[in-house]
Coordinates of N, CA and C in Angstrom, one line a residue:
X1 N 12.7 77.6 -72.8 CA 12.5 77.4 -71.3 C 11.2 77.9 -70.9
X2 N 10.9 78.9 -72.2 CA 9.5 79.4 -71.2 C 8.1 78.8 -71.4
X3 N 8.4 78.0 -72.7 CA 7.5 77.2 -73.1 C 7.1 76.0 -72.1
X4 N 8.5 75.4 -71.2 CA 8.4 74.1 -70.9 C 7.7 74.6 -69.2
X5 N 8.1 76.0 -68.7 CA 7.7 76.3 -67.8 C 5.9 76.3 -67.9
X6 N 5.5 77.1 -69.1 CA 4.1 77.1 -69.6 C 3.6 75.6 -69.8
X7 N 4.0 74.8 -70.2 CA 3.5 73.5 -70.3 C 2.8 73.1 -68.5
X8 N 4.3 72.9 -68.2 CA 4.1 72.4 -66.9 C 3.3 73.1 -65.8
X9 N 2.9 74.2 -65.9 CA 2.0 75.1 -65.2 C 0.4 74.9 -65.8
X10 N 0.5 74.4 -67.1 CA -0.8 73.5 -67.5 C -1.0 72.9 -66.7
X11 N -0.4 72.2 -66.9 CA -0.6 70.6 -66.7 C -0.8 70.4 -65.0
X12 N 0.1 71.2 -64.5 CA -0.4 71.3 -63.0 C -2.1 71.8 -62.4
X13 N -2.3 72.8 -63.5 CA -3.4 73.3 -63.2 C -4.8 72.4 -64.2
X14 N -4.6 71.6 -65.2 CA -5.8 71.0 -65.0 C -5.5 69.9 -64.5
X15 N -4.3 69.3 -64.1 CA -4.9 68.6 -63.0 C -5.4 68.5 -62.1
X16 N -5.1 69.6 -61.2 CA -5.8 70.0 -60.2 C -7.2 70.1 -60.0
X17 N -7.3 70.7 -61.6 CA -9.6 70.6 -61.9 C -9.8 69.7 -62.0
X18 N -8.9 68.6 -63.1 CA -9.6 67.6 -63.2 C -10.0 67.0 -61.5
X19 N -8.8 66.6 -60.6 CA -8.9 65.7 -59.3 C -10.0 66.8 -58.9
X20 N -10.1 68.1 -58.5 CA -11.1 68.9 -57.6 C -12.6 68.8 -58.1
X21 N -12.9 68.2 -59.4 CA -14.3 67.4 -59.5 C -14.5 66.2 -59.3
X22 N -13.7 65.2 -58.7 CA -13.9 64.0 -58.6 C -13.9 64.1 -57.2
X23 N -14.2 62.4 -56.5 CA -13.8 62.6 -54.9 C -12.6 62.2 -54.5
X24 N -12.2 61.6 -53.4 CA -10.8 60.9 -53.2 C -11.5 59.2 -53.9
X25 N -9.9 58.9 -54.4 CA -10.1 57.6 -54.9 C -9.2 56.3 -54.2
X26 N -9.5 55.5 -54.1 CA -9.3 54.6 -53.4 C -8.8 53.1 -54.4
X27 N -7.9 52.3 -53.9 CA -7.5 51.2 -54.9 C -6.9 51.8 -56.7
X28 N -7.4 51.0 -57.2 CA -7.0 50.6 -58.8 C -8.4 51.6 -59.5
X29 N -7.6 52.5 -60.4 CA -8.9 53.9 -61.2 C -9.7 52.7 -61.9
X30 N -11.1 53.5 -61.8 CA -12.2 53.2 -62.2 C -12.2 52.6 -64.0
X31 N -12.7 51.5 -64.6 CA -12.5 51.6 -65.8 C -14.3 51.4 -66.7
X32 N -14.9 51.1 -66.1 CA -16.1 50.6 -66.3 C -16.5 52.0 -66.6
X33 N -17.3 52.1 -67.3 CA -18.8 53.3 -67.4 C -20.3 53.5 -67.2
X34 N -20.6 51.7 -67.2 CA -21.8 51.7 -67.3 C -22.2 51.1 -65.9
X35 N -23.3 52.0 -65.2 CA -23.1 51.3 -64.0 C -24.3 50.1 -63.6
X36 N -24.4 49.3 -62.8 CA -25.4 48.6 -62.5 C -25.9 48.7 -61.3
X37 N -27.2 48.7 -61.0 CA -27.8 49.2 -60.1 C -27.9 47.7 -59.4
X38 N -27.4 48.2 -57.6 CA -27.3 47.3 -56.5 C -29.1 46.4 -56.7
X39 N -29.9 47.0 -56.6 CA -31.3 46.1 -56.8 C -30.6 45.0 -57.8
X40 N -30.5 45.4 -58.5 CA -30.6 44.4 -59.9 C -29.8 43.2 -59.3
X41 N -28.3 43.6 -58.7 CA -27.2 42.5 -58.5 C -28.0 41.5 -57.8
X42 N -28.7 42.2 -56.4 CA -29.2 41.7 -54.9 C -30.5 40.7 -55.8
X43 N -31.4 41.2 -56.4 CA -32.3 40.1 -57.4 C -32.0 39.2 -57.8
X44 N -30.9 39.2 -58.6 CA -30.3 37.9 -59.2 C -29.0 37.9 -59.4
X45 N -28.4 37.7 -58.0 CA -26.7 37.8 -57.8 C -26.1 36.7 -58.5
X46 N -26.2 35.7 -58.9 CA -26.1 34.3 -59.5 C -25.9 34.7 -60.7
X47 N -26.7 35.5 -61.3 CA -26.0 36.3 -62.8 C -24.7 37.1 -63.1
X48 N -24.7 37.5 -61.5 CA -23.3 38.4 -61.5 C -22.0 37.9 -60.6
X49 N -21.9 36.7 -60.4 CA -21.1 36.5 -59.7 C -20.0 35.8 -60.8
X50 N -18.7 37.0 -60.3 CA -17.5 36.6 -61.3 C -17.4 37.9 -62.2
X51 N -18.7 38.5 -62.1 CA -18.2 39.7 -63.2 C -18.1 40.5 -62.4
X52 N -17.7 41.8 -63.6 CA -17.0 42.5 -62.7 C -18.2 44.1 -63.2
X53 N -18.5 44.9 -61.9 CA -19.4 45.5 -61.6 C -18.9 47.2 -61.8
X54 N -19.7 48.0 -61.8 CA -19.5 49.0 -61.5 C -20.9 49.9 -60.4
X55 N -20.8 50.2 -58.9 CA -22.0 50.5 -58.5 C -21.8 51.5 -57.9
X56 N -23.3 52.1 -57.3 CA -22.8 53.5 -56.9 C -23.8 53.4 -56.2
X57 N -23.6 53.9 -54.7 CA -24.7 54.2 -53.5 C -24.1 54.7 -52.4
X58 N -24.8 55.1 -51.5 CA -25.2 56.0 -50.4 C -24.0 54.8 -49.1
X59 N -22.9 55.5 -48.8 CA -22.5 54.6 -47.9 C -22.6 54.4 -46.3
X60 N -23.5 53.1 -46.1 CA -24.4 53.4 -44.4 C -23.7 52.5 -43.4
X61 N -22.6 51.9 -43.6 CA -21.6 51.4 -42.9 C -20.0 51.0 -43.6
X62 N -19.0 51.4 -42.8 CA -17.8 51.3 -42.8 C -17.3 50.2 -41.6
X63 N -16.4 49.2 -42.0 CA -15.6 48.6 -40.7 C -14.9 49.5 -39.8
X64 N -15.5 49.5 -38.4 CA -14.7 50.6 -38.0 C -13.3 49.7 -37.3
X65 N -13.0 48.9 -37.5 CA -11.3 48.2 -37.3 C -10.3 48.7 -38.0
X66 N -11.0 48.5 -39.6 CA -9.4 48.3 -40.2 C -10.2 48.7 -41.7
X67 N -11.2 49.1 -41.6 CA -11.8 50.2 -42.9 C -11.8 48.9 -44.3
X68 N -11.6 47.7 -44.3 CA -11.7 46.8 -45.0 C -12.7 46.2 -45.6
X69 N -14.1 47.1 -45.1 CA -15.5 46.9 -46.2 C -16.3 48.3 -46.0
X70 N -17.0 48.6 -46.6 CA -18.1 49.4 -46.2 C -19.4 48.8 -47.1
X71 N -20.4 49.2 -46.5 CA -21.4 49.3 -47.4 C -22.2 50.0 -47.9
X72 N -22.8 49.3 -49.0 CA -23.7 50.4 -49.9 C -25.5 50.2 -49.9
X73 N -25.8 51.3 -49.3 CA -27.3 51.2 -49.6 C -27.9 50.9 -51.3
X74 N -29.3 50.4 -51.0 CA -29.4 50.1 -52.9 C -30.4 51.4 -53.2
X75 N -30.7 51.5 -54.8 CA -31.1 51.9 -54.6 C -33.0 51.6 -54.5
X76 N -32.7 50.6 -54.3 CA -34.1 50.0 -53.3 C -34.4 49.9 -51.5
X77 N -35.6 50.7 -51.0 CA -35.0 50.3 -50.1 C -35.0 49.2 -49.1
X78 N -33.8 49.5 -47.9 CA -33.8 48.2 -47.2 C -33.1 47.2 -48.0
X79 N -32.1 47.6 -48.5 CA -31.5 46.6 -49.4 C -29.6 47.5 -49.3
X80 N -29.5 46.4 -49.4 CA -27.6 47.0 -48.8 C -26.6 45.7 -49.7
X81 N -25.1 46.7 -50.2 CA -24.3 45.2 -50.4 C -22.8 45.7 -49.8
X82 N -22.2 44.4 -49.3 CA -21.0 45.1 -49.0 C -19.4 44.6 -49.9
X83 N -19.1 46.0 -49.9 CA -18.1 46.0 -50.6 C -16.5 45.4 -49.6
X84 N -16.3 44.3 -49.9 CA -14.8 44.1 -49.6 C -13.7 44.1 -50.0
X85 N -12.6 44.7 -49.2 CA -11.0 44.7 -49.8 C -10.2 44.1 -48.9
X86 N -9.3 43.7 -49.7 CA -8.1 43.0 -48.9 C -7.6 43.7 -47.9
X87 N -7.5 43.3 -46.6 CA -7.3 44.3 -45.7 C -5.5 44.6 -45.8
X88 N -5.7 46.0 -45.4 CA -4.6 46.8 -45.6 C -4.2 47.2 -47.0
X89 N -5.1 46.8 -48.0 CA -4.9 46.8 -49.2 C -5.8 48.3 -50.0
X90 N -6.9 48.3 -49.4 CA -7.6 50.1 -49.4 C -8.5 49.9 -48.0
X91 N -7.7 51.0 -47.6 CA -8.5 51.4 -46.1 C -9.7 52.4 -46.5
X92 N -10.8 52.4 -46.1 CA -12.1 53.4 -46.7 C -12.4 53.7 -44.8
X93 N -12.1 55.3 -45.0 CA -12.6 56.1 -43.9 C -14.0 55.8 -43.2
X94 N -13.7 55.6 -41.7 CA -14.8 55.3 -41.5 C -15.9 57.0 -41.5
X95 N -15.4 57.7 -41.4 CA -15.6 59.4 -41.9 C -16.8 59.2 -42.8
X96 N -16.5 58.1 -44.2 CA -17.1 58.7 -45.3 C -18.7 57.8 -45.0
X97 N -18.7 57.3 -44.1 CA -20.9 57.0 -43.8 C -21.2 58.0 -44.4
X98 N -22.7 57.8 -44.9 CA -23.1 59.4 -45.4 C -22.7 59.6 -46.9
X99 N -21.6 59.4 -47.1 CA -21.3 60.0 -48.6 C -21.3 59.1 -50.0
X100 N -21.5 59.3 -50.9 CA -21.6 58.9 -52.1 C -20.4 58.0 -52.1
X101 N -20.4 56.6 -52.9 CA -19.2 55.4 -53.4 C -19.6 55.4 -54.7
X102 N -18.9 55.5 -55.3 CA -19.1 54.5 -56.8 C -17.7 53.2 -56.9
X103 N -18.3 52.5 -56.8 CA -17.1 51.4 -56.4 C -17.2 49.9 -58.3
X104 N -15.8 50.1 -58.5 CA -15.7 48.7 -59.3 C -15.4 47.6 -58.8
X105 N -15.7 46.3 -59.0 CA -15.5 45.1 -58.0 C -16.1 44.1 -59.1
X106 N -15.7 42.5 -58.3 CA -16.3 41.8 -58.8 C -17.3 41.1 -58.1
X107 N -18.4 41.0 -58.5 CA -19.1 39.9 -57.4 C -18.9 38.9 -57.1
X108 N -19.1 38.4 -56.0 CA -18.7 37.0 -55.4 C -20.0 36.3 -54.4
X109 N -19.8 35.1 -54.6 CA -21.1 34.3 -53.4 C -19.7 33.8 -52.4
X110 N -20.7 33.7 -51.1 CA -19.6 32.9 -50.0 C -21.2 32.0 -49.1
X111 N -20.5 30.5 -49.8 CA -21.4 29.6 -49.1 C -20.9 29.1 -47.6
X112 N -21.7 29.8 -46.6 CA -21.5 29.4 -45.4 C -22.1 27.9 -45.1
X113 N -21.7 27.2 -43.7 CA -22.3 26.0 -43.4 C -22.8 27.0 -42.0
X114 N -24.2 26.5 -41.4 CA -24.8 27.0 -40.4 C -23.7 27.5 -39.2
X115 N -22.7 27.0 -39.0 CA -22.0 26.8 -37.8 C -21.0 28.1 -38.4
X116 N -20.5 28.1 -39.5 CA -19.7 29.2 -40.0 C -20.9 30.2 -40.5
X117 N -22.0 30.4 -40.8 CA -22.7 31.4 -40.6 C -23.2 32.4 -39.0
X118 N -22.8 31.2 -37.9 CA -23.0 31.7 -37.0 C -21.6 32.3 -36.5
X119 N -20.7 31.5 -36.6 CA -19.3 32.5 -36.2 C -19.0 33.9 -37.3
X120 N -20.0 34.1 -38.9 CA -19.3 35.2 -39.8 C -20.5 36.1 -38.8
X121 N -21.9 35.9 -38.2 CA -22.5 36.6 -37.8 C -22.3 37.4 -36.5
X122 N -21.8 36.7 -35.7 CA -21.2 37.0 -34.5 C -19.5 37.8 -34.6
X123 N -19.0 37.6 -35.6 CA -17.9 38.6 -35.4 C -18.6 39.7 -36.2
X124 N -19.7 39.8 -37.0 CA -20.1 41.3 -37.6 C -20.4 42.0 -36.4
X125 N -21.1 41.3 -35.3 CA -22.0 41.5 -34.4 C -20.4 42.4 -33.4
X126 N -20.0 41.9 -33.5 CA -18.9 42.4 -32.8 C -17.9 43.4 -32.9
X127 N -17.9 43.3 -34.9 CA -17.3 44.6 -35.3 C -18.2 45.7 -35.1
X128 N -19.7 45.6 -34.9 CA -20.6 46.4 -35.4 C -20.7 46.9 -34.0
X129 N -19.9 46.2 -32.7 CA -20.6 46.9 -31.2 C -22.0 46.3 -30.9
X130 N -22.3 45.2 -31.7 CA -23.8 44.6 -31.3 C -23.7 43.3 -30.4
X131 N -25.2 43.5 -30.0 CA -25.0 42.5 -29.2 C -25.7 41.3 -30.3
X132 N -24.7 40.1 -29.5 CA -24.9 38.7 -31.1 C -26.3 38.0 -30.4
X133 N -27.3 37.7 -31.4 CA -28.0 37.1 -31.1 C -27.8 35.9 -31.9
X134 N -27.8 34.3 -31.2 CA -27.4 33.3 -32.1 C -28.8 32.6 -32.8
X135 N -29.9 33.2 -32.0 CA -31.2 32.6 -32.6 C -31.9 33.5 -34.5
X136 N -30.8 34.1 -34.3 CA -31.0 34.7 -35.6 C -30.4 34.3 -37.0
X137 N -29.7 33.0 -36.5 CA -29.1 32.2 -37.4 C -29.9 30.9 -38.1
X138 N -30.6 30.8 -38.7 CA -31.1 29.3 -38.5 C -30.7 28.1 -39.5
X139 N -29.7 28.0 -40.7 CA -29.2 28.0 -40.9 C -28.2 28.1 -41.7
X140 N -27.4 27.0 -43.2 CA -26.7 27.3 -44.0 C -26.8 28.4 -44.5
X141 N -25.9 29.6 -45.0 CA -26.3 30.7 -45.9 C -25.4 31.4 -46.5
X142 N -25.7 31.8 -47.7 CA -25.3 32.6 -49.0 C -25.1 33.2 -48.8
X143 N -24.3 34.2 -49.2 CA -23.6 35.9 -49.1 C -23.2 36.3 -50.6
X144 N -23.4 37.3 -50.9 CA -23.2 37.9 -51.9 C -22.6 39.2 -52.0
X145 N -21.0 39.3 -51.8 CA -20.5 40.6 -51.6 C -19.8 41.0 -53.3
X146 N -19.1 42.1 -53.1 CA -18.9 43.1 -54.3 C -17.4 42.6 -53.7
X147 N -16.1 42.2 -54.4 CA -14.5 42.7 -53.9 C -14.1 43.8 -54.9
X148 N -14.0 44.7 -53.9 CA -13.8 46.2 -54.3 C -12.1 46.0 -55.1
X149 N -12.2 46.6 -55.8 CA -10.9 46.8 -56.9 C -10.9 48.3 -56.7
X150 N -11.7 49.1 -57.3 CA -11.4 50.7 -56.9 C -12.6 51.5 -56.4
X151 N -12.5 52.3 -56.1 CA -13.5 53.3 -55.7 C -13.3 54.9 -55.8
X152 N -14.5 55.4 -55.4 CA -14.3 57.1 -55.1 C -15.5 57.6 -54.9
X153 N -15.1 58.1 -53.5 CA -15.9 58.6 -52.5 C -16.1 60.1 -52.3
X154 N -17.4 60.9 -52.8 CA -17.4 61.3 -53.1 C -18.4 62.9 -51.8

């Protein structure tokens, strides 16, 4: 009995180390190792669309609705990608702006027609509390987001 007590008082306590070095995690555990740097994807996303990523950046926007994307600065700057999830599926704090992601996902393209680039712009503009400007659309356009599978924010 005193063995299984001693086991279990292990096991409680490196867990505890193990999770108190990592950050909170979010979705499906990490399985990738090697990571790829957001420049690279944002360069030549057309190489990465369908695979499946591992990235890690500085996070400088969260949806503040329903926590259903955030995004990641690159590490180039002035360069950003955003991470999406199925909503209700991993909510990411709008809290964690500011803090370290390392997120696995797969990349994806989303071919807008000018008229649906002007309505995906005007509701960012709207999640975002901005005011929409429609002359900023001119027209058809590419998107190239990450769909987040897991993360941890760190």
């Amino acid at each position: 009995m005193k063995q299984i007590k001693a086991i279990i008082l292990v096991l409680i306590i490196s867990s505890t180390l193990i999770y108190a070095g990592d950050g909170k995690k979010y979705g499906k555990d990490i399985s990738l190792t090697e990571k790829t740097k957001i420049s690279e994807i944002l360069s030549n996303p057309k190489e990465y669309v369908g695979k499946k990523v591992l990235v890690e950046g500085t996070i400088v926007d969260v949806c503040n609705k329903r926590g259903c994307w955030m995004e990641l600065a690159s590490d180039k700057e002035f360069e950003k990608v955003r991470i999406k999830v199925k909503d209700g599926e991993i909510v990411f704090p709008v809290e964690a702006k500011g803090s370290t992601a390392l997120v696995e996902g797969e990349v994806y393209e989303i071919n807008l027609t000018k008229e649906e680039a002007l309505e995906h712009a005007e509701h960012i503009a709207e999640e975002q509390g901005k005011k929409f400007d429609p002359s900023t659309v001119t027209g058809p356009v590419t998107l190239y987001q990450i769909k987040g599978l897991g993360a941890e924010i760190k």
